[in-house]
XYZ file of N, CA and C in Angstrom:
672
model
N 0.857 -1.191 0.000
C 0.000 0.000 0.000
C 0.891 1.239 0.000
N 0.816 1.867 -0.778
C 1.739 3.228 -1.158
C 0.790 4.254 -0.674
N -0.362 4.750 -0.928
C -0.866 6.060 -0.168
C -1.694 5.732 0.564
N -2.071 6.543 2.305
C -3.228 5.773 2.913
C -3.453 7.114 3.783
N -4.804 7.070 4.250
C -5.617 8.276 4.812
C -5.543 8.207 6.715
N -4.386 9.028 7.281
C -4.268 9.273 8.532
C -5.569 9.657 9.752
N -6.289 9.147 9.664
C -7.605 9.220 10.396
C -8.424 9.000 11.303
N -9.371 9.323 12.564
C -10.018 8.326 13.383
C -11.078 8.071 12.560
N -11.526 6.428 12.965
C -12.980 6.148 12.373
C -13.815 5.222 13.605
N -13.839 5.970 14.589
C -14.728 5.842 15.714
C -16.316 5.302 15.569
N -16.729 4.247 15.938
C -18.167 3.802 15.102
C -19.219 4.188 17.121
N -20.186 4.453 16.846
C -20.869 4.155 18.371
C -21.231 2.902 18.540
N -20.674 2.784 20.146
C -20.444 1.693 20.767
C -18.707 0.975 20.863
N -18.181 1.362 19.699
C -16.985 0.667 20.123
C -16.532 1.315 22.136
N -15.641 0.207 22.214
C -14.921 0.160 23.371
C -13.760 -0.210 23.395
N -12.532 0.675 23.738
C -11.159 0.102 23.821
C -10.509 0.703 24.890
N -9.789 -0.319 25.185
C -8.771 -0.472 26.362
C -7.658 -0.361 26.734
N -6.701 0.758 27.072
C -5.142 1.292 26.234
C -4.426 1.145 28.153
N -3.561 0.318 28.254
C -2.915 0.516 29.395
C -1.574 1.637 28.893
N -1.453 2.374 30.338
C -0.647 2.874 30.286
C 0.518 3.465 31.022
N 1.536 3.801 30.661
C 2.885 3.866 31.664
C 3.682 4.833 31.816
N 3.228 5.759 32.765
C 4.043 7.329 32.762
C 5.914 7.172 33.674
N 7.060 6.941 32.964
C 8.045 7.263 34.253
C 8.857 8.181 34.223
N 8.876 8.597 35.217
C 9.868 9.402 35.495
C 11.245 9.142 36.389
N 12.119 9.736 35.575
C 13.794 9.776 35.983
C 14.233 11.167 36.538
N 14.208 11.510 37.622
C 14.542 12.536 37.519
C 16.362 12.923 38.429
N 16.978 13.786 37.976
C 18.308 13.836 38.265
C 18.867 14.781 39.326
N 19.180 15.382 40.271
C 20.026 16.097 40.650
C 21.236 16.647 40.597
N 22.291 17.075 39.515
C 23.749 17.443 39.857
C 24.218 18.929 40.322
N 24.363 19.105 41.686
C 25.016 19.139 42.128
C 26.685 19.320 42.982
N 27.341 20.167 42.311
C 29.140 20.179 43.484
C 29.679 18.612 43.178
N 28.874 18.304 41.624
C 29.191 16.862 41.425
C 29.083 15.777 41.469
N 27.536 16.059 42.582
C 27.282 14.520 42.927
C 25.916 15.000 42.347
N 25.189 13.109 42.390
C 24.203 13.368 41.600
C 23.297 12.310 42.147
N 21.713 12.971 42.330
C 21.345 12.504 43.456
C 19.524 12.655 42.397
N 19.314 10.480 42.693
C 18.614 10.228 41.930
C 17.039 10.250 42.323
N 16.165 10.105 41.500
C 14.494 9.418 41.542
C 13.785 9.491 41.082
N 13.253 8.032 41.047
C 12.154 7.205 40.109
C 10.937 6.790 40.142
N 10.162 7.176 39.931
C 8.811 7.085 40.202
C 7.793 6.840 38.723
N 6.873 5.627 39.169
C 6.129 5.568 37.713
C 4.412 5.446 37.968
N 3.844 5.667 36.959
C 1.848 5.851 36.990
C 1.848 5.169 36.101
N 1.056 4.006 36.513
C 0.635 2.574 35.647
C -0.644 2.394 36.168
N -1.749 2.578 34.774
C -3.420 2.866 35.095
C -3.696 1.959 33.867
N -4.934 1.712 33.553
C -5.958 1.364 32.716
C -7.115 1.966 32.368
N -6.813 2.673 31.087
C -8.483 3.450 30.825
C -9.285 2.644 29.997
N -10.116 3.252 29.644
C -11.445 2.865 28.195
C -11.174 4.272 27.899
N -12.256 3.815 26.512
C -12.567 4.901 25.730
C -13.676 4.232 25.226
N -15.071 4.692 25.021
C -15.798 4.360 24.644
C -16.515 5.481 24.170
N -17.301 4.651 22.830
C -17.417 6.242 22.082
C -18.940 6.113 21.762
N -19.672 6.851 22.733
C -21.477 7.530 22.956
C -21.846 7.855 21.296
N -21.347 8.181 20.978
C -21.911 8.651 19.512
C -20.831 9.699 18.138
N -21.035 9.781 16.934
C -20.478 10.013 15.836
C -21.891 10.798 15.260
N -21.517 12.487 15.041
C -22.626 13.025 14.640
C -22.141 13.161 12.967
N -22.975 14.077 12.391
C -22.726 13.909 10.811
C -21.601 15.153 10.269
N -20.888 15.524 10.412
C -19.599 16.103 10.618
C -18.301 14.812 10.937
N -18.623 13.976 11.468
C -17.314 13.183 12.281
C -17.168 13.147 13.272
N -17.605 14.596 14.089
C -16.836 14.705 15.512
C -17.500 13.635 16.415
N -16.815 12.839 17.263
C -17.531 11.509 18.253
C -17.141 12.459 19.542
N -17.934 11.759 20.546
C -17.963 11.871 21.783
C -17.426 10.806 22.640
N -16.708 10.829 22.961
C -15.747 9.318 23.529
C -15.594 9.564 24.991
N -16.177 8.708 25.822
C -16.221 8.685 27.213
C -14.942 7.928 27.766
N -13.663 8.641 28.349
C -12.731 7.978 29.011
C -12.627 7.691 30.080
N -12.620 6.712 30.968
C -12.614 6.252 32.378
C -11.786 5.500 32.688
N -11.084 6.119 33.613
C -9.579 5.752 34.693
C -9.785 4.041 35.447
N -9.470 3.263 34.875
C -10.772 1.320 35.381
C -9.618 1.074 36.549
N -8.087 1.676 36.384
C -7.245 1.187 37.674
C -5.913 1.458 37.664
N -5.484 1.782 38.449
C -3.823 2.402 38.166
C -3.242 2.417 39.891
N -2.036 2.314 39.628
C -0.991 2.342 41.004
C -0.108 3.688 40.896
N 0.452 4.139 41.880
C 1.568 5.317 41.900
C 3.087 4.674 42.142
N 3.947 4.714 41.522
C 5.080 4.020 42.152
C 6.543 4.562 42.733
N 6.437 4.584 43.771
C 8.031 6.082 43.725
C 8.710 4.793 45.198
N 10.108 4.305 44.471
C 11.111 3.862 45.158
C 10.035 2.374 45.369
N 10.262 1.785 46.647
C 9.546 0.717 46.969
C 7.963 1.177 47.592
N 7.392 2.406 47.492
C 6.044 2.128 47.758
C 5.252 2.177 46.479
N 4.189 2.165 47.148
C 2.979 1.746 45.729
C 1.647 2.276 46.302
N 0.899 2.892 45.817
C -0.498 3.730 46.410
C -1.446 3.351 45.185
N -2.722 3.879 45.407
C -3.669 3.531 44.380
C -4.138 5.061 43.865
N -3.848 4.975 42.101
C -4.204 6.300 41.812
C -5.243 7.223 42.186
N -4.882 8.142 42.506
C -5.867 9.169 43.506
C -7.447 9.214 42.279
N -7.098 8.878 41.271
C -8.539 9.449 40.687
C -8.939 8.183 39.480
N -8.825 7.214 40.560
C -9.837 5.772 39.590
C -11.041 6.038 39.638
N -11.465 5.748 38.454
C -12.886 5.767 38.036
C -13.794 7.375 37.879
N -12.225 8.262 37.837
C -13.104 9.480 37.114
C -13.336 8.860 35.404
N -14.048 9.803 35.106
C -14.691 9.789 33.571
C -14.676 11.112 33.298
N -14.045 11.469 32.180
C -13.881 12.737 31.191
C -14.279 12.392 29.980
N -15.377 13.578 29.337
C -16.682 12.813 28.162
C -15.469 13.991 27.109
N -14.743 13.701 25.815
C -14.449 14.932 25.036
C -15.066 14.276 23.650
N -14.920 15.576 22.885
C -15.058 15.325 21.521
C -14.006 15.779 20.359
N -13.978 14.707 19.625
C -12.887 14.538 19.231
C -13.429 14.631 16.772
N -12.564 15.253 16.538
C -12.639 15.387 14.930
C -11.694 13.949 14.153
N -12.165 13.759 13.270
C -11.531 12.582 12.845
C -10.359 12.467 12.581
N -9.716 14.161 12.476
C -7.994 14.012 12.647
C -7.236 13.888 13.779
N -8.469 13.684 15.136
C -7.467 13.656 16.352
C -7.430 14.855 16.902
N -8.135 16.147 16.566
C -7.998 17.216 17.050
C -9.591 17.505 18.253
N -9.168 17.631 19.330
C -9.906 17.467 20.537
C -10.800 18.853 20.304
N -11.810 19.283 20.511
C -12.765 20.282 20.165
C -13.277 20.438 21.554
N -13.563 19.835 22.437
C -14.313 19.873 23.791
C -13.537 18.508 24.879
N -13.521 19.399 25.872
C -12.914 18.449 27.109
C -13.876 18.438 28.299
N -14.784 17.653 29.057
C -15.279 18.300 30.178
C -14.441 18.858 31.438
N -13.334 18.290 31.123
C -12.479 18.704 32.561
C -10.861 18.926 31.904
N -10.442 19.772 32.198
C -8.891 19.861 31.613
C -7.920 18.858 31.854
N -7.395 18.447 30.576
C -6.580 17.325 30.685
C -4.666 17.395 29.858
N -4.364 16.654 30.464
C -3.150 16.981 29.869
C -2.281 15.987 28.757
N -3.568 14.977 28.288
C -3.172 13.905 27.515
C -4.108 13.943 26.458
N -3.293 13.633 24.762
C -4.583 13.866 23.700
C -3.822 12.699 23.070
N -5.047 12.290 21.788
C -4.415 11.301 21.299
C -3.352 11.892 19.943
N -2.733 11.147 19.259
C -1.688 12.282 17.849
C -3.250 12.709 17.109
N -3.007 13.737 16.701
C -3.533 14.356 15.909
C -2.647 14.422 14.315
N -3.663 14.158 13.333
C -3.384 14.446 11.829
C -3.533 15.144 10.617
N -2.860 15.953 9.919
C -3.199 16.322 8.751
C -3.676 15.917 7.784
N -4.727 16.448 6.808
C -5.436 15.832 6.096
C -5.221 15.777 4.893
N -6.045 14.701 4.272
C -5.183 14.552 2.759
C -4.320 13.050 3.297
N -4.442 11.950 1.413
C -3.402 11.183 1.475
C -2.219 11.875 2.200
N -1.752 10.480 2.218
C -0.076 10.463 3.116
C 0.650 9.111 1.872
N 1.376 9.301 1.928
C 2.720 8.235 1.611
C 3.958 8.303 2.306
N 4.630 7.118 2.620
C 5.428 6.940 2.968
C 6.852 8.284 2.890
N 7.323 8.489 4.333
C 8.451 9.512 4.269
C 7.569 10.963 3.909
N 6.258 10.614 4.316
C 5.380 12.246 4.456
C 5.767 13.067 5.535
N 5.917 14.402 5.343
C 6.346 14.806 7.261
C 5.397 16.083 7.118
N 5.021 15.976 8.640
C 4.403 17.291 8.823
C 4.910 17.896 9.989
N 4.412 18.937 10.753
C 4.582 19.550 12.166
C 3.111 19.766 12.895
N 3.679 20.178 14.126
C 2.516 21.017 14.726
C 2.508 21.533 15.873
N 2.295 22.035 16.558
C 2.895 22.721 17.937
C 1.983 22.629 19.222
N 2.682 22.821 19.849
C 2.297 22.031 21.382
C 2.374 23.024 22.445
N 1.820 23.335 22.878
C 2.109 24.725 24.325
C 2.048 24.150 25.520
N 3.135 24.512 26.366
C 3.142 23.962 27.648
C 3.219 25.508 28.736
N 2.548 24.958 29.400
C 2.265 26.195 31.013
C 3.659 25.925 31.462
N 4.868 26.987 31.689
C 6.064 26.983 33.198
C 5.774 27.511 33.789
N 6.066 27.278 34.971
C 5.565 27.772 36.308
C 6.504 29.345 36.301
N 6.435 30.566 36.696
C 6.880 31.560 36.243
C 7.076 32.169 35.003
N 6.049 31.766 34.304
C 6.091 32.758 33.141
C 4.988 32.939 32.543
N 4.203 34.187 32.273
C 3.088 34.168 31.188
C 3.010 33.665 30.464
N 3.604 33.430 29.616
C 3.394 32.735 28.478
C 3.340 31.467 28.042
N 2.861 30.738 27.294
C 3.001 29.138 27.342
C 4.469 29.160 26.301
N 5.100 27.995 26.347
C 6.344 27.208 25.648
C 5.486 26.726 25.047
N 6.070 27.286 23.412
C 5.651 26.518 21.972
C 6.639 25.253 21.335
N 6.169 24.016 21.732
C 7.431 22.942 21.023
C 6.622 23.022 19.446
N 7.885 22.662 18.867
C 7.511 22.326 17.297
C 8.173 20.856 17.552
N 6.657 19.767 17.061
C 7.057 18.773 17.187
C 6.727 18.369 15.074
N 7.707 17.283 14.818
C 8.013 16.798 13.841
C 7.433 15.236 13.508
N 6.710 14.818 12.142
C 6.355 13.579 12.347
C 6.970 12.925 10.770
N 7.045 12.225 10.947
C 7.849 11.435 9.640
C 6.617 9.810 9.476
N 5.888 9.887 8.546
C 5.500 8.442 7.813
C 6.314 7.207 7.423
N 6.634 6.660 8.513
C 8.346 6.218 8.554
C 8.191 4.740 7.552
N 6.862 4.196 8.407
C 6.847 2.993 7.423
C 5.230 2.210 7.618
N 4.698 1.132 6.970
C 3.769 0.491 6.769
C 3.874 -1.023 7.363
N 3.443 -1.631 8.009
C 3.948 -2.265 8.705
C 2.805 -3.506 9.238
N 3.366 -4.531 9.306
C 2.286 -5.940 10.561
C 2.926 -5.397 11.747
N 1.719 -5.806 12.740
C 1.996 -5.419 13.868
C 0.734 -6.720 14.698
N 0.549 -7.608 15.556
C -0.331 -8.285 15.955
C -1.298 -8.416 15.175
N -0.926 -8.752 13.753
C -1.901 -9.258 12.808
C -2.720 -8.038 12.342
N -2.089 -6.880 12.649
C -2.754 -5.626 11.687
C -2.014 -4.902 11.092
N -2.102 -4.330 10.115
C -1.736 -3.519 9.377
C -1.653 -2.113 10.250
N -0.806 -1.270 10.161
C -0.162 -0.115 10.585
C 0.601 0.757 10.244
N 0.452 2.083 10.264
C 1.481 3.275 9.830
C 2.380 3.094 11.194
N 3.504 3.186 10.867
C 4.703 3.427 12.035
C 4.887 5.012 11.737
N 4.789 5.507 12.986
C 4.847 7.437 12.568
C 5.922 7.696 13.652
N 7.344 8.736 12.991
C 8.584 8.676 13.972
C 8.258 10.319 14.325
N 8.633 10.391 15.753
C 7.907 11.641 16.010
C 9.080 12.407 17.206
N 9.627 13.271 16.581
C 10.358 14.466 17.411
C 10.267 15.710 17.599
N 11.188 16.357 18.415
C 10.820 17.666 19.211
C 12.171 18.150 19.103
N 12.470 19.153 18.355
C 14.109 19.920 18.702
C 14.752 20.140 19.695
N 15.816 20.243 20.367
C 15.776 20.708 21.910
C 15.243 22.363 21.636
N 14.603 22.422 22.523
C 13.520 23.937 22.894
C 14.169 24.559 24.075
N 14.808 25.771 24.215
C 15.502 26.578 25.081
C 14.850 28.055 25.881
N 14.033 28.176 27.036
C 13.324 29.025 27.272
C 14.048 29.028 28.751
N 14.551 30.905 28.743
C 14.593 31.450 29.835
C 13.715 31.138 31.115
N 13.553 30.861 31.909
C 12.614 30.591 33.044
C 12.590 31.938 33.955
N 13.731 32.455 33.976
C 13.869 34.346 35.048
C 15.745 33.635 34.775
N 15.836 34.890 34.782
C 17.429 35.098 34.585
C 18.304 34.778 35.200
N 19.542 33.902 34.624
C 20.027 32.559 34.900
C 19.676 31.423 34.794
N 18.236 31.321 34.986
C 17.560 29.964 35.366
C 17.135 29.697 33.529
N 17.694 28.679 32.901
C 17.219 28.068 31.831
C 16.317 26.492 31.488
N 15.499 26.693 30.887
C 15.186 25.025 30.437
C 15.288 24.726 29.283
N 15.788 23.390 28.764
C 15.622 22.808 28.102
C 14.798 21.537 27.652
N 14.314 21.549 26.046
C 13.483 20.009 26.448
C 13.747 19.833 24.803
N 13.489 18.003 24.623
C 13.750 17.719 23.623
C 12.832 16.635 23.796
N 12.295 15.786 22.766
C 11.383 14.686 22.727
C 11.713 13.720 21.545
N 11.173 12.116 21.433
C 11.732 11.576 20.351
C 10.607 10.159 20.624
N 10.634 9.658 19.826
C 9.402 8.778 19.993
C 8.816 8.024 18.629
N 7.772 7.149 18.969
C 7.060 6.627 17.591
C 5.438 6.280 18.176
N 4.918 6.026 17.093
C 3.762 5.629 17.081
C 3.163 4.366 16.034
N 2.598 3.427 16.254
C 1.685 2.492 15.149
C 0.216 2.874 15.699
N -0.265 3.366 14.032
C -1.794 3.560 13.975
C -2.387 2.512 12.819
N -3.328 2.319 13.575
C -4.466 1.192 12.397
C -4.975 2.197 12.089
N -4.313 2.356 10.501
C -5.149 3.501 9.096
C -6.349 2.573 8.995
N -6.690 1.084 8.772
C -7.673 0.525 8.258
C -9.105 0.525 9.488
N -8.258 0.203 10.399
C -9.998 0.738 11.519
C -10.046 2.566 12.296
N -8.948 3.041 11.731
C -8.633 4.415 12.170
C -9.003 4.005 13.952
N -7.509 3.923 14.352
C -7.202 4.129 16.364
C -5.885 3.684 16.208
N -5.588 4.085 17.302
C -4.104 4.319 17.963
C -3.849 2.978 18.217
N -2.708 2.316 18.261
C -2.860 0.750 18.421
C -1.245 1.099 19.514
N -0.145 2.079 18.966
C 0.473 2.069 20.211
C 1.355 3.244 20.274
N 2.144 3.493 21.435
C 2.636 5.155 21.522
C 3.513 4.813 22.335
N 4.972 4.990 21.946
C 6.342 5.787 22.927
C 6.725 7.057 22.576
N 6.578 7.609 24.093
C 7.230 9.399 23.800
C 8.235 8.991 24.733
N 9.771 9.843 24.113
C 10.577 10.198 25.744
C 10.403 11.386 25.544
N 10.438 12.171 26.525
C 10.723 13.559 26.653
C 12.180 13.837 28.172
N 12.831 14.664 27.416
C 14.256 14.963 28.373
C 13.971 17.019 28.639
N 14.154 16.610 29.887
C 14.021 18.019 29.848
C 14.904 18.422 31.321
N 16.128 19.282 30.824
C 17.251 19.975 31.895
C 16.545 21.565 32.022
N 16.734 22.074 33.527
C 16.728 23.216 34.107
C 17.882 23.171 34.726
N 18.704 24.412 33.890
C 20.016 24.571 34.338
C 19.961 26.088 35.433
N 20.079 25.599 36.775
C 20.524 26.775 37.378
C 21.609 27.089 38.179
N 22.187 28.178 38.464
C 23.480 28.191 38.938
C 23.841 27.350 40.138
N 25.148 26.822 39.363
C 25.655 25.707 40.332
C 25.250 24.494 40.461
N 23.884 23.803 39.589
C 22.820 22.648 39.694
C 22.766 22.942 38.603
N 21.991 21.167 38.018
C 20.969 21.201 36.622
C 20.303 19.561 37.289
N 19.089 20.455 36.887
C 17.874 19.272 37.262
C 18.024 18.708 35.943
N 17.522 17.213 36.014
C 17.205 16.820 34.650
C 16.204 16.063 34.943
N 15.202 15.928 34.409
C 14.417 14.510 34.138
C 13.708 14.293 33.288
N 13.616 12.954 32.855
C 13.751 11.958 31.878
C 12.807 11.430 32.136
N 11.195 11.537 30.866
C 9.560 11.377 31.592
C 9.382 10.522 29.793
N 9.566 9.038 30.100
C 8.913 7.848 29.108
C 7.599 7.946 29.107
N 6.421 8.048 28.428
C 5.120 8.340 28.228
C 4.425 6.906 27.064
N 4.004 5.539 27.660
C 3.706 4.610 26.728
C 2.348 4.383 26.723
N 1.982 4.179 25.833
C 0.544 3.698 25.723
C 0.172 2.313 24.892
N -0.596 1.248 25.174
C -0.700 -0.018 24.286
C -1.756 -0.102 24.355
N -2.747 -0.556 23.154
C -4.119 -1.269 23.185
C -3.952 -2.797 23.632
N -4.702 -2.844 24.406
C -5.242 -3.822 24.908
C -6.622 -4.883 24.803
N -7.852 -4.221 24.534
C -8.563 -4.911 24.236
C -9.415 -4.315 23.488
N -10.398 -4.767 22.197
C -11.298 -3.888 21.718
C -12.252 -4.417 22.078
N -13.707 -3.795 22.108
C -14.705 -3.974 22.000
C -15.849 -3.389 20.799
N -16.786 -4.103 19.737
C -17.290 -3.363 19.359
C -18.698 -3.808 19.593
């Protein structure tokens, strides 16, 4: 297959099941020494999708079914199992309505065939704590390849972030860079799986924080 259409195709009633795995590395250095910790969020949502009006846009109900907190040897139960956030979503992945602010979307796509070694961009704003303004990443996607994957067919999409350099107040700098992939089922349009790393140093005098935040996502079960 040489050209294929980057898309959701959300039907009502489907149901799917994406576990997922937030960790964090984070660094201390220090007068030289370097002083570590690790902590990870391992949950289970749905997505189930209430309805598809005549435009495209669906309404997909997500609910938190179970997750742990993990930092060193303890383990807690995620503070917010079994919330549900109802959004609506356009068939390129672009979120239109959230009921509650969230800080996770699925990739979003440009429209129009794609072929292989297609690239696009698109930008991403993040809130720092001391500054008006949001941080604009320009993230990068490459149509890397076409692919089997558990007996489906899949776009493999390679997906980076430049390192991004923003003053924080004077002296104090951050940096962040990202790198990652994705496999999407073009033929049932959904996300089938997702690695982001994101690295991000705050250099301040005499110290540089670093940490190092893996972001995975896998389907797990469908329902239709």
């Amino acid at each position: 297959m040489d050209s294929i259409y980057l898309e959701y195709k959300p039907k009502k009633g489907d149901l799917l099941t994406y576990g997922n795995m937030i960790e964090n590395q984070q660094s201390i250095i220090e007068k030289g020494q370097t002083k570590e910790n690790i902590s990870k969020i391992q949950f289970v949502m749905t997505q189930e999708t209430k309805d598809v009006d005549s435009t495209g846009i669906a309404t997909v109900d997500i609910t938190i079914k179970s997750g742990v907190v993990i930092s060193g040897e303890k383990s807690v139960p995620l503070p917010n199992i079994g919330q549900k956030i109802t959004m609506k979503m356009k068939k390129n992945g672009e979120i239109v309505y959230t009921s509650v602010p969230v800080d996770f979307s699925q990739p979003s796509f440009p429209e129009g065939l794609k072929q292989k070694k297609d690239r696009w961009t698109s930008v991403s704003k993040i809130n720092i704590q001391g500054k008006k303004e949001p941080l604009e990443l320009n993230y990068r996607y490459i149509l890397w390849d076409i692919l089997k994957y558990k007996g489906m067919d899949v776009a493999e999409i390679k997906v980076s972030c430049p390192e991004t350099v923003s003053e924080i107040q004077e002296g104090v700098n951050q940096k962040i860079s990202a790198t990652g992939s994705t496999l999407f089922d073009h033929l049932k349009g959904r996300l089938v799986k997702s690695e982001v790393e994101t690295n991000t140093t705050v250099e301040v005098p005499k110290s540089d924080l670093i940490v190092k935040t893996r972001v995975s996502v896998k389907l797990e079960l469908i329902k239709n």
